[in-house]
Amino acid sequence: MGMNRILLVDDDTLVIKIYQSILKNSGFELEVATTGNEMLSSLAVKKPDVILLDVILPDHNGLELCKQVKNDPAFSTTKIILVSGREISPVQVAEGIEMGADDYLVKPFHPKELLARLKNCLKLKQTEEALRQKNTEMKKLYNHLQHVREEERKIIAREVQEELGQITAVLKMDIDWLAMQMPDEPKAQKERMLNASFTTKHMIEHIRSIASSLRPSMLDELGLYASLEAHCRKMKSVHGIDMVFKHDDREEGLTAEIKTVVYRICQEALMNVIQHADAVEVTVYIQLDKQLLQLRIVDNGKGFDIASQENVLGLISMRERALSVNGHFQIDSILGEGTTVSLSIPCQ
């Protein structure tokens, strides 16, 4: 592992020499910029671990430079220690912290204080990077498990539909054939045959419903919009809720992963409406442009206190599904005025 890179931004030559003297034998690689412009030019090339940034520079305000760097995702883990003279007020110190500074150093300072603050920032940076790496690994694992789960659902759905469904269909045909071949049987036997035929018909419908809930074949064959529209129709028919599905006329460019995520989140959200909202009207909106897919599910139910439900597994699952495709999931609810579920997913 190489030396930690420190970028010093200060226009005072005497102060620069003091820094160089302190850091000379401390295992740091020191680069110097005397203006804000030099600092910005050096950032992308040197990629410093820590920036020692003077608040007052000849061409820039140090606080604004701090904010600019911290708002750039490329330098999200770069630590910034703001350095100022005693003329800087506590209010300005607070402002610097609010703009993203990781620490503050006031001139004149003791060499041990400088080294301690640098080491503390580096430890923080290492911890954050380790957490980012773990989060990345967890996200990859989650995505893999979701993919495996959907593939297993697809296989089970196919087995249920094709094997159990066909066997039950054949059984019904045999029962109906027997009923036709025995027209003179007593009434009790005929009623039992009709009942058996009705039971097998119900079994076929139930098998199809199970297969569809596991993995709707329509999602792979006809696409997301057709699947969601069919799902809304079914829920309206079964539960008696006025459920409307609205969408634009295109879904080109959506990956199979995004389609699955949107369908599953919609499925989960609508089930929550059925089970908890006491709603009589639900509208599902979906819109897609070249860069963003947006889904909104609006109900007129009783609403709920979001803060008390933050850790409910269903909500956590929907958020994790959204994150798996770099999406943003949000719920807004007001007691007595209904709930809105929003999902946005970048498509490029």
Coordinates of C-alpha atoms in Angstrom, one line a residue:
M1 CA 0.0 0.0 0.0
G2 CA 1.4 3.4 -1.0
M3 CA 1.7 6.5 1.1
N4 CA -1.3 8.5 2.0
R5 CA -1.7 11.5 -0.4
I6 CA -2.2 14.9 1.2
L7 CA -3.1 18.0 -0.9
L8 CA -2.1 21.2 0.9
V9 CA -4.0 24.3 -0.4
D10 CA -2.4 27.5 1.0
D11 CA -0.8 30.6 -0.5
D12 CA 1.5 31.4 2.4
T13 CA 5.0 30.2 1.6
L14 CA 6.1 30.2 5.2
V15 CA 3.1 28.1 6.2
I16 CA 3.8 25.7 3.3
K17 CA 7.3 25.2 4.7
I18 CA 6.0 24.5 8.1
Y19 CA 3.7 21.8 6.7
Q20 CA 6.5 20.3 4.7
S21 CA 8.7 20.2 7.8
I22 CA 6.0 18.5 9.9
L23 CA 5.0 16.0 7.3
K24 CA 8.4 15.2 5.9
N25 CA 9.1 12.1 7.9
S26 CA 5.5 11.1 8.7
G27 CA 4.8 8.8 5.7
F28 CA 2.7 11.2 3.7
E29 CA 3.0 12.2 0.1
L30 CA 2.5 15.9 0.0
E31 CA 1.3 18.0 -2.9
V32 CA 0.9 21.8 -2.8
A33 CA -1.6 24.1 -4.5
T34 CA -1.4 27.9 -3.8
T35 CA -4.8 28.8 -5.4
G36 CA -8.2 27.3 -5.6
N37 CA -7.8 26.8 -9.4
E38 CA -4.6 24.9 -8.8
M39 CA -6.4 22.8 -6.3
L40 CA -9.2 21.9 -8.7
S41 CA -6.7 21.1 -11.5
S42 CA -4.7 18.9 -9.1
L43 CA -7.7 16.9 -7.7
A44 CA -8.4 14.6 -10.6
V45 CA -4.7 13.9 -11.2
K46 CA -3.4 13.4 -7.7
K47 CA -6.6 12.0 -6.1
P48 CA -5.7 13.0 -2.6
D49 CA -6.8 11.2 0.5
V50 CA -7.0 14.3 2.6
I51 CA -7.1 18.0 1.6
L52 CA -5.7 20.6 4.0
L53 CA -7.7 23.6 2.7
D54 CA -7.1 27.2 3.8
V55 CA -10.3 29.1 4.2
I56 CA -8.9 32.3 2.7
L57 CA -7.4 32.0 -0.8
P58 CA -6.5 34.7 -3.3
D59 CA -9.0 33.4 -6.0
H60 CA -11.6 31.4 -4.1
N61 CA -13.5 31.0 -0.9
G62 CA -12.3 27.9 0.9
L63 CA -15.8 27.1 2.2
E64 CA -17.2 27.2 -1.4
L65 CA -14.4 25.0 -2.6
C66 CA -15.2 22.5 0.2
K67 CA -18.8 22.4 -0.9
Q68 CA -17.9 21.9 -4.6
V69 CA -15.6 19.0 -3.8
K70 CA -18.0 17.3 -1.5
N71 CA -20.8 17.6 -4.0
D72 CA -18.7 15.7 -6.6
P73 CA -19.3 11.9 -6.3
A74 CA -15.8 11.2 -7.6
F75 CA -14.4 12.6 -4.4
S76 CA -17.1 11.4 -2.0
T77 CA -14.5 9.7 0.3
T78 CA -11.9 12.5 0.1
K79 CA -11.5 14.1 3.5
I80 CA -11.2 17.8 3.9
I81 CA -9.7 19.6 6.9
L82 CA -10.4 23.3 6.8
V83 CA -7.6 25.5 8.1
S84 CA -8.1 29.1 9.3
G85 CA -6.6 31.8 11.4
R86 CA -8.1 33.0 14.6
E87 CA -10.1 35.7 12.7
I88 CA -12.6 33.0 11.6
S89 CA -15.7 33.1 13.7
P90 CA -17.5 30.1 15.2
V91 CA -20.4 30.7 12.8
Q92 CA -18.0 30.3 9.8
V93 CA -16.6 27.1 11.4
A94 CA -20.1 25.7 11.7
E95 CA -20.8 26.7 8.1
G96 CA -17.7 24.8 6.9
I97 CA -18.9 21.7 8.8
E98 CA -22.3 22.0 7.2
M99 CA -20.7 22.2 3.8
G100 CA -19.1 18.9 4.3
A101 CA -15.7 19.5 6.0
D102 CA -14.5 16.6 8.1
D103 CA -12.5 18.6 10.6
Y104 CA -11.2 22.1 11.4
L105 CA -7.7 23.3 12.3
V106 CA -6.9 26.7 13.6
K107 CA -3.5 28.4 13.1
P108 CA -1.1 28.3 14.8
F109 CA -1.3 24.6 15.6
H110 CA 1.0 22.1 17.2
P111 CA 2.5 19.5 14.9
K112 CA 1.0 16.6 17.0
E113 CA -2.4 18.1 16.5
L114 CA -2.0 18.3 12.8
L115 CA -0.8 14.7 12.6
A116 CA -3.6 13.5 14.9
R117 CA -6.3 15.1 12.8
L118 CA -4.8 13.7 9.6
K119 CA -4.6 10.2 11.0
N120 CA -8.1 10.5 12.3
C121 CA -9.4 11.5 8.9
L122 CA -7.5 8.7 7.2
K123 CA -9.0 6.2 9.6
L124 CA -12.5 7.5 8.9
K125 CA -11.8 7.3 5.1
Q126 CA -10.6 3.7 5.4
T127 CA -13.7 2.8 7.4
E128 CA -16.0 4.5 4.9
E129 CA -14.3 2.8 2.0
A130 CA -14.6 -0.6 3.7
L131 CA -18.3 0.0 4.3
R132 CA -18.8 1.0 0.7
Q133 CA -17.1 -2.2 -0.4
K134 CA -19.2 -4.3 1.9
N135 CA -22.4 -2.5 0.7
T136 CA -21.3 -3.1 -2.9
E137 CA -20.8 -6.8 -2.2
M138 CA -24.1 -7.0 -0.3
K139 CA -25.9 -5.4 -3.3
K140 CA -24.3 -7.9 -5.7
L141 CA -25.3 -10.7 -3.4
Y142 CA -28.9 -9.4 -3.1
N143 CA -29.1 -9.1 -6.9
H144 CA -27.8 -12.6 -7.4
L145 CA -30.2 -14.0 -4.9
Q146 CA -33.1 -12.2 -6.4
H147 CA -32.1 -13.4 -9.9
V148 CA -31.9 -17.0 -8.6
R149 CA -35.2 -16.6 -6.8
E150 CA -37.0 -15.4 -9.9
E151 CA -35.4 -18.2 -12.0
E152 CA -36.6 -20.8 -9.4
R153 CA -40.0 -19.2 -9.4
K154 CA -40.1 -19.4 -13.2
I155 CA -39.2 -23.1 -13.1
I156 CA -41.7 -24.0 -10.4
A157 CA -44.4 -22.0 -12.1
R158 CA -43.8 -23.9 -15.3
E159 CA -43.8 -27.2 -13.5
V160 CA -47.1 -26.3 -11.7
Q161 CA -48.7 -25.1 -14.9
E162 CA -47.6 -27.8 -17.3
E163 CA -47.5 -30.8 -15.0
L164 CA -50.1 -30.4 -12.3
G165 CA -52.3 -28.3 -14.7
Q166 CA -52.3 -30.9 -17.4
I167 CA -52.8 -33.8 -15.1
T168 CA -55.8 -32.1 -13.5
A169 CA -57.2 -31.2 -17.0
V170 CA -57.0 -34.8 -18.0
L171 CA -58.7 -35.9 -14.8
K172 CA -61.6 -33.5 -15.5
M173 CA -61.9 -34.8 -19.1
D174 CA -62.1 -38.4 -17.8
I175 CA -64.8 -37.4 -15.2
D176 CA -66.8 -35.6 -17.9
W177 CA -66.4 -38.5 -20.2
L178 CA -67.7 -41.0 -17.6
A179 CA -70.7 -38.8 -16.9
M180 CA -71.6 -38.7 -20.6
Q181 CA -71.2 -42.5 -20.8
M182 CA -73.6 -43.2 -17.9
P183 CA -76.7 -41.2 -18.6
D184 CA -79.0 -43.6 -16.7
E185 CA -77.1 -43.5 -13.4
P186 CA -79.2 -42.6 -10.3
K187 CA -79.4 -38.9 -9.4
A188 CA -77.0 -39.2 -6.4
Q189 CA -74.2 -40.6 -8.6
K190 CA -74.8 -37.9 -11.3
E191 CA -74.6 -35.2 -8.7
R192 CA -71.3 -36.7 -7.4
M193 CA -69.9 -36.8 -10.9
L194 CA -70.9 -33.1 -11.5
N195 CA -69.4 -32.2 -8.2
A196 CA -66.1 -33.9 -9.1
S197 CA -66.1 -32.1 -12.4
F198 CA -66.6 -28.8 -10.7
T199 CA -63.9 -29.5 -8.1
T200 CA -61.3 -30.4 -10.8
K201 CA -62.3 -27.2 -12.7
H202 CA -61.7 -25.2 -9.5
M203 CA -58.3 -27.0 -9.1
I204 CA -57.3 -26.0 -12.6
E205 CA -58.1 -22.4 -11.9
H206 CA -56.3 -22.5 -8.6
I207 CA -53.2 -24.1 -10.2
R208 CA -53.1 -21.3 -12.8
S209 CA -53.4 -18.7 -10.1
I210 CA -50.5 -20.2 -8.1
A211 CA -48.4 -20.4 -11.3
S212 CA -49.2 -16.8 -12.1
S213 CA -48.4 -15.6 -8.6
L214 CA -45.0 -17.4 -8.7
R215 CA -44.0 -15.9 -12.1
P216 CA -46.6 -14.6 -14.5
S217 CA -45.7 -15.9 -18.0
M218 CA -47.3 -12.8 -19.4
L219 CA -44.4 -10.8 -18.0
D220 CA -42.0 -12.6 -20.2
E221 CA -44.3 -13.1 -23.2
L222 CA -46.3 -9.8 -23.4
G223 CA -44.3 -7.4 -21.2
L224 CA -44.7 -5.3 -18.1
Y225 CA -47.8 -3.2 -19.0
A226 CA -49.9 -6.1 -20.0
S227 CA -48.9 -8.0 -16.9
L228 CA -49.7 -5.1 -14.6
E229 CA -53.0 -4.4 -16.3
A230 CA -54.0 -8.0 -15.9
H231 CA -53.0 -8.0 -12.3
C232 CA -55.0 -4.9 -11.6
R233 CA -58.1 -6.4 -13.3
K234 CA -57.7 -9.6 -11.3
M235 CA -57.5 -7.7 -8.0
K236 CA -60.5 -5.6 -8.9
S237 CA -62.5 -8.7 -9.7
V238 CA -61.5 -10.6 -6.6
H239 CA -61.5 -7.8 -4.0
G240 CA -64.1 -5.4 -5.4
I241 CA -61.9 -2.3 -5.3
D242 CA -62.1 0.2 -8.1
M243 CA -58.6 -0.3 -9.5
V244 CA -57.4 1.7 -12.6
F245 CA -54.2 1.2 -14.5
K246 CA -52.8 4.0 -16.6
H247 CA -49.7 4.0 -18.8
D248 CA -48.1 5.5 -21.8
D249 CA -47.7 3.5 -25.1
R250 CA -44.2 2.3 -24.8
E251 CA -41.9 0.1 -22.7
E252 CA -39.0 -0.3 -25.1
G253 CA -35.6 -0.5 -23.6
L254 CA -36.6 -2.0 -20.2
T255 CA -34.4 -4.8 -19.1
A256 CA -36.0 -8.1 -17.8
E257 CA -34.5 -7.1 -14.3
I258 CA -36.3 -3.8 -14.3
K259 CA -39.6 -5.3 -15.4
T260 CA -39.4 -7.8 -12.6
V261 CA -38.6 -5.2 -10.0
V262 CA -41.4 -2.9 -11.1
Y263 CA -43.9 -5.8 -11.2
R264 CA -42.9 -7.2 -7.8
I265 CA -43.0 -3.8 -6.1
C266 CA -46.5 -3.1 -7.6
Q267 CA -47.7 -6.5 -6.6
E268 CA -46.5 -6.0 -3.0
A269 CA -47.9 -2.4 -2.8
L270 CA -51.3 -3.5 -4.1
M271 CA -51.4 -6.3 -1.6
N272 CA -50.7 -3.9 1.2
V273 CA -53.6 -1.7 0.0
I274 CA -55.9 -4.8 0.0
Q275 CA -54.8 -5.9 3.5
H276 CA -54.4 -2.6 5.4
A277 CA -55.7 0.5 3.6
D278 CA -59.5 0.0 3.5
A279 CA -59.4 1.9 0.2
V280 CA -62.2 1.8 -2.4
E281 CA -60.2 3.4 -5.2
V282 CA -56.6 2.7 -6.4
T283 CA -54.8 4.2 -9.4
V284 CA -51.6 2.8 -10.8
Y285 CA -49.7 5.2 -13.0
I286 CA -46.6 4.2 -15.0
Q287 CA -44.6 6.5 -17.3
L288 CA -41.4 5.9 -19.3
D289 CA -39.2 8.4 -21.1
K290 CA -35.8 7.8 -22.5
Q291 CA -34.0 8.0 -19.2
L292 CA -36.5 7.4 -16.4
L293 CA -39.3 5.0 -15.5
Q294 CA -41.8 6.3 -12.9
L295 CA -44.4 4.3 -11.1
R296 CA -47.0 5.8 -8.7
I297 CA -49.7 3.9 -6.8
V298 CA -52.3 6.1 -5.2
D299 CA -55.1 4.9 -2.9
N300 CA -57.8 6.8 -1.0
G301 CA -57.5 4.6 2.1
K302 CA -57.0 5.4 5.8
G303 CA -53.3 6.1 5.5
F304 CA -50.7 5.3 8.2
D305 CA -47.9 6.8 10.2
I306 CA -44.8 6.1 8.1
A307 CA -42.4 6.6 11.0
S308 CA -43.9 3.7 12.9
Q309 CA -43.7 1.4 9.8
E310 CA -40.2 2.1 8.6
N311 CA -38.8 -1.3 9.6
V312 CA -41.7 -3.4 8.3
L313 CA -40.3 -6.2 6.2
G314 CA -42.6 -5.5 3.2
L315 CA -41.4 -1.9 3.0
I316 CA -37.8 -2.9 3.4
S317 CA -38.2 -5.5 0.6
M318 CA -39.6 -2.9 -1.8
R319 CA -36.8 -0.5 -1.0
E320 CA -34.2 -3.2 -1.5
R321 CA -35.7 -4.2 -4.8
A322 CA -35.6 -0.5 -5.9
L323 CA -32.0 -0.1 -4.9
S324 CA -31.0 -3.3 -6.8
V325 CA -31.6 -1.4 -10.0
N326 CA -30.4 2.0 -8.7
G327 CA -34.0 3.2 -8.2
H328 CA -35.6 5.4 -5.6
F329 CA -38.5 4.2 -3.6
Q330 CA -40.7 6.5 -1.5
I331 CA -44.0 6.3 0.4
D332 CA -46.1 9.4 1.4
S333 CA -49.1 8.9 3.6
I334 CA -51.5 11.1 5.6
L335 CA -53.8 9.6 8.2
G336 CA -57.3 9.6 6.8
E337 CA -56.2 10.8 3.3
G338 CA -54.6 7.8 1.7
T339 CA -51.1 6.7 0.6
T340 CA -48.9 7.3 -2.5
V341 CA -46.2 4.8 -3.4
S342 CA -43.6 6.3 -5.8
L343 CA -40.8 4.5 -7.7
S344 CA -38.3 6.0 -10.1
I345 CA -35.7 3.9 -12.0
P346 CA -33.1 5.3 -14.3
C347 CA -33.2 3.3 -17.6
Q348 CA -29.8 4.2 -19.0

